[in-house]
Coordinates of C-alpha atoms in Angstrom, one line a residue:
Chain A
M1056 CA 0.0 0.0 0.0
S1057 CA 1.2 3.5 -0.8
D1058 CA 2.3 5.8 2.1
D1059 CA 1.5 9.0 0.1
P1060 CA -1.1 10.8 2.4
Q1061 CA -2.7 12.6 -0.5
L1062 CA -3.2 9.3 -2.4
L1063 CA -4.5 7.7 0.8
S1064 CA -6.9 10.5 1.3
S1065 CA -8.0 10.3 -2.2
A1066 CA -8.5 6.5 -1.8
R1067 CA -10.6 7.1 1.3
V1068 CA -12.8 9.6 -0.6
K1069 CA -13.2 7.0 -3.4
W1070 CA -14.3 4.4 -0.9
L1071 CA -16.7 6.8 0.6
L1072 CA -18.1 7.7 -2.8
L1073 CA -18.4 4.1 -3.6
F1074 CA -20.7 3.7 -0.6
V1075 CA -22.7 6.9 -1.4
L1076 CA -23.0 6.1 -5.1
G1077 CA -23.1 2.3 -5.0
V1078 CA -23.9 0.6 -1.7
F1079 CA -26.4 3.1 -0.4
P1080 CA -28.5 3.3 -3.6
A1081 CA -28.4 -0.5 -4.0
L1082 CA -29.8 -1.0 -0.5
L1083 CA -32.4 1.7 -1.0
V1084 CA -33.5 0.2 -4.3
M1085 CA -33.8 -3.2 -2.8
A1086 CA -35.8 -2.0 0.2
T1087 CA -38.1 0.2 -1.9
A1088 CA -38.6 -2.5 -4.5
T1089 CA -39.5 -5.1 -1.9
L1090 CA -41.8 -2.7 0.0
S1091 CA -43.5 -1.4 -3.2
F1092 CA -44.1 -4.9 -4.6
Q1093 CA -45.8 -5.9 -1.3
R1094 CA -47.9 -2.8 -1.3
A1095 CA -48.7 -3.2 -5.0
E1096 CA -50.5 -6.5 -4.1
T1097 CA -53.2 -4.6 -2.0
L1098 CA -56.7 -3.7 -3.1
S1099 CA -56.0 -0.1 -2.2
F1100 CA -53.1 0.0 -4.7
C1101 CA -55.2 -1.5 -7.5
S1102 CA -58.1 0.9 -6.7
S1103 CA -55.8 3.9 -6.7
C1104 CA -55.6 3.6 -10.6
H1105 CA -58.7 5.3 -12.0
T1106 CA -59.0 2.7 -14.7
M1107 CA -60.0 0.2 -12.1
T1108 CA -62.6 2.3 -10.3
P1109 CA -65.7 0.6 -12.0
W1110 CA -64.3 -2.8 -11.0
V1111 CA -63.6 -1.8 -7.4
M1112 CA -67.0 -0.1 -7.1
D1113 CA -68.6 -3.4 -8.2
L1114 CA -66.4 -5.3 -5.7
K1115 CA -67.6 -3.2 -2.8
N1116 CA -71.3 -3.1 -4.0
S1117 CA -73.3 -5.2 -1.5
Q1118 CA -76.0 -5.7 -4.1
S1119 CA -73.8 -7.1 -6.8
K1120 CA -74.5 -10.7 -7.8
A1121 CA -71.1 -11.2 -9.5
I1122 CA -68.6 -13.8 -8.3
A1123 CA -65.8 -11.4 -7.3
P1124 CA -68.0 -9.1 -5.1
M1125 CA -69.5 -12.2 -3.5
H1126 CA -65.9 -13.4 -2.6
Y1127 CA -65.2 -9.9 -1.2
R1128 CA -68.4 -9.5 0.7
N1129 CA -68.1 -12.9 2.4
R1130 CA -64.5 -12.4 3.2
F1131 CA -63.4 -15.5 1.3
I1132 CA -60.2 -13.7 0.6
L1133 CA -59.0 -11.7 3.6
H1134 CA -56.2 -9.6 2.0
N1135 CA -54.9 -8.6 -1.5
Q1136 CA -58.2 -9.6 -3.1
C1137 CA -57.3 -8.6 -6.7
Y1138 CA -53.8 -10.1 -6.5
T1139 CA -55.0 -13.4 -5.0
C1140 CA -57.2 -14.2 -8.0
H1141 CA -55.2 -12.5 -10.8
V1142 CA -51.7 -13.8 -10.1
D1143 CA -51.0 -17.2 -11.7
Y1144 CA -50.1 -20.0 -9.3
D1145 CA -47.1 -21.3 -11.2
F1146 CA -43.4 -20.6 -10.7
M1147 CA -43.3 -17.5 -12.8
G1148 CA -46.8 -16.3 -11.8
P1149 CA -45.7 -13.5 -9.4
V1150 CA -42.9 -12.3 -11.8
N1151 CA -45.4 -12.3 -14.7
A1152 CA -47.8 -10.3 -12.6
K1153 CA -45.1 -7.6 -12.0
V1154 CA -44.3 -7.6 -15.8
D1155 CA -48.0 -7.2 -16.5
G1156 CA -48.1 -4.3 -14.0
V1157 CA -45.3 -2.5 -15.9
R1158 CA -47.3 -3.2 -19.2
H1159 CA -50.3 -1.5 -17.5
I1160 CA -48.2 1.5 -16.6
V1161 CA -46.9 1.8 -20.1
A1162 CA -50.4 1.4 -21.6
Y1163 CA -51.8 3.9 -19.2
Y1164 CA -49.3 6.6 -19.9
T1165 CA -48.6 6.0 -23.6
G1166 CA -51.7 4.4 -24.9
I1167 CA -49.6 1.5 -26.4
G1168 CA -51.4 -1.8 -25.9
M1169 CA -54.4 -0.1 -24.2
H1170 CA -57.7 -1.8 -24.7
N1171 CA -61.0 0.0 -24.1
P1172 CA -62.7 -1.5 -22.3
I1173 CA -59.8 -3.3 -20.6
K1174 CA -59.6 -7.0 -20.9
L1175 CA -57.4 -9.9 -19.6
Y1176 CA -54.2 -10.7 -21.6
K1177 CA -55.2 -14.3 -21.7
P1178 CA -58.2 -16.5 -20.7
F1179 CA -58.5 -16.8 -16.9
P1180 CA -56.7 -20.0 -15.9
N1181 CA -58.7 -22.5 -13.9
N1182 CA -55.8 -23.1 -11.6
N1183 CA -56.3 -19.7 -10.0
C1184 CA -59.8 -20.9 -8.9
L1185 CA -58.7 -24.4 -8.0
Q1186 CA -55.9 -23.1 -5.8
C1187 CA -58.6 -22.5 -3.2
H1188 CA -61.6 -24.5 -4.5
G1189 CA -59.8 -27.6 -5.9
A1190 CA -59.9 -29.6 -2.7
S1191 CA -63.3 -28.4 -1.4
A1192 CA -66.1 -30.9 -1.0
Q1193 CA -68.4 -28.8 -3.2
F1194 CA -65.9 -28.9 -6.1
Q1195 CA -65.6 -32.6 -5.8
S1196 CA -69.3 -33.0 -6.4
Q1197 CA -70.9 -35.1 -9.2
T1198 CA -71.4 -32.0 -11.4
H1199 CA -67.7 -31.2 -11.5
I1200 CA -66.6 -34.9 -11.7
A1201 CA -68.4 -35.2 -15.1
V1202 CA -66.1 -32.5 -16.6
M1203 CA -63.1 -32.8 -14.3
D1204 CA -60.7 -33.7 -17.2
Q1205 CA -61.7 -30.7 -19.2
I1206 CA -61.4 -28.4 -16.1
K1207 CA -58.0 -29.7 -15.3
A1208 CA -56.9 -29.4 -18.9
N1209 CA -58.2 -25.9 -18.9
S1210 CA -60.2 -26.7 -22.0
M1211 CA -63.4 -25.7 -20.1
G1212 CA -63.1 -22.6 -18.0
C1213 CA -64.6 -22.3 -14.5
V1214 CA -66.0 -19.0 -15.7
T1215 CA -68.0 -20.8 -18.5
C1216 CA -70.5 -21.8 -15.9
H1217 CA -69.7 -19.5 -13.0
N1218 CA -70.3 -16.0 -14.2
P1219 CA -70.4 -13.0 -14.3
I1220 CA -67.1 -12.5 -12.5
H1221 CA -67.3 -8.7 -12.5
T1222 CA -70.1 -6.3 -13.3
P1223 CA -68.1 -3.0 -13.6
Q1224 CA -70.1 0.0 -12.6
G1225 CA -69.9 3.7 -13.2
Chain B
M67 CA -12.7 13.4 -12.5
K68 CA -14.3 16.1 -10.3
K69 CA -16.8 17.0 -13.0
A70 CA -17.8 13.3 -13.4
I71 CA -18.3 12.9 -9.6
E72 CA -20.4 16.0 -9.5
I73 CA -22.6 14.6 -12.2
A74 CA -22.8 11.2 -10.5
L75 CA -23.7 12.9 -7.2
G76 CA -26.3 15.0 -8.9
A77 CA -27.8 11.9 -10.5
D78 CA -27.8 10.1 -7.2
L79 CA -29.6 13.0 -5.5
L80 CA -32.3 13.1 -8.2
G81 CA -32.6 9.3 -7.9
L82 CA -33.2 9.8 -4.2
L83 CA -35.9 12.4 -4.9
A84 CA -37.6 10.0 -7.3
T85 CA -37.4 7.1 -4.9
L86 CA -38.5 8.6 -1.6
P87 CA -42.1 9.2 -2.6
C88 CA -42.5 5.5 -3.5
L89 CA -40.8 4.5 -0.2
I90 CA -43.2 6.7 1.8
D91 CA -46.4 6.0 -0.1
T92 CA -46.6 3.5 -3.0
T93 CA -49.1 4.5 -5.7
P94 CA -49.0 3.8 -9.5
I95 CA -47.4 7.2 -10.1
T96 CA -44.7 7.0 -7.4
M97 CA -43.9 3.4 -8.4
T98 CA -43.5 4.5 -12.0
L99 CA -41.3 7.4 -10.9
F100 CA -39.2 5.0 -8.9
F101 CA -38.8 2.3 -11.5
M102 CA -38.6 4.5 -14.6
V103 CA -36.6 7.4 -13.2
G104 CA -35.1 6.6 -9.8
I105 CA -33.4 3.3 -10.7
P106 CA -31.9 4.5 -14.0
L107 CA -30.5 7.6 -12.3
F108 CA -28.9 5.5 -9.5
A109 CA -27.5 3.2 -12.1
G110 CA -26.3 6.1 -14.3
G111 CA -24.6 7.8 -11.3
F112 CA -22.9 4.6 -10.3
F113 CA -21.6 3.8 -13.8
I114 CA -20.3 7.4 -14.3
Y115 CA -18.4 7.1 -11.0
V116 CA -16.9 3.7 -11.8
G117 CA -16.0 5.0 -15.3
S118 CA -14.2 8.0 -13.7
V119 CA -12.3 5.8 -11.2
I120 CA -11.2 3.4 -14.0
A121 CA -10.1 6.4 -16.1
D122 CA -8.2 7.8 -13.1
L123 CA -6.5 4.5 -12.5
R124 CA -5.5 4.3 -16.1
R125 CA -4.1 7.8 -15.9
H126 CA -1.9 6.7 -13.0
G127 CA -0.9 3.6 -14.9
V128 CA -2.4 1.2 -12.3
V129 CA -4.5 -0.7 -14.8

C-alpha cells in the first residue's frame, strides 16, 4: 500500500463515494422495490388507478351478484383480493404479474397496448380458482366430476358456468 | 474526474428524490417514478463514478 497521504486521502474519498453512489443506492432500491411490490398487491393500490374504479365499485357493492363481489363480501379472501385471483399459481406467476403491472403503466401513460374496455391478456386460468376450491367438497361434487378432465386441462373454463365474475359499474 | 463525480452525485440526488415518494407511499405514479426514473438515475450515477475511477487508475498507470 502507498504511504502517500494525498493518495491515501483520495482513496478514502473514493471508498466513501463508492458507498454513497453504489452501496447506499443499491440497499435503498432493494428496500423500496420489496416494499412497493408488497404494497402493489393490495386492493387499495389497485383501486388507486382510475381505470380500475368501476371494478372496485362493483367489488364493494353489497347488491352485486357477480362472483368477485361475492368473494369480497363474504371475506373468502382476507387480503390482497385482486392479486390473489389474478396472479397465476405457477413458478413465474408473481414475476409475470409484475411484468404485466409494468405493461399496464406503459399502456396507461402512452396508450400503447391499451384496450378500451380493458380485458385480460389471456383467458382466466382454472388453476387460479382451483388453488382454493380444488380440494373443497363442493368442487368434488358429481357435477364437476363429469367435466373434471376438461377443467384440469383448462379446455373448459370455470367462468364458463360461474359468471359473471365482475359487473363493472360507473 | 471532479466533474464526473459532481454529475454522479447529482444523478444520485435526483434518484433519491424519485425514490423517496415510493418508499413513503406506493401509488402507481410514485412506483412509475421509482422504476422508470429513480433506478436509471442511481445506475447512471454509479456507472459514471466507476468509469471515472477506472479512467483515473489508467491515468496513473495502475490498470
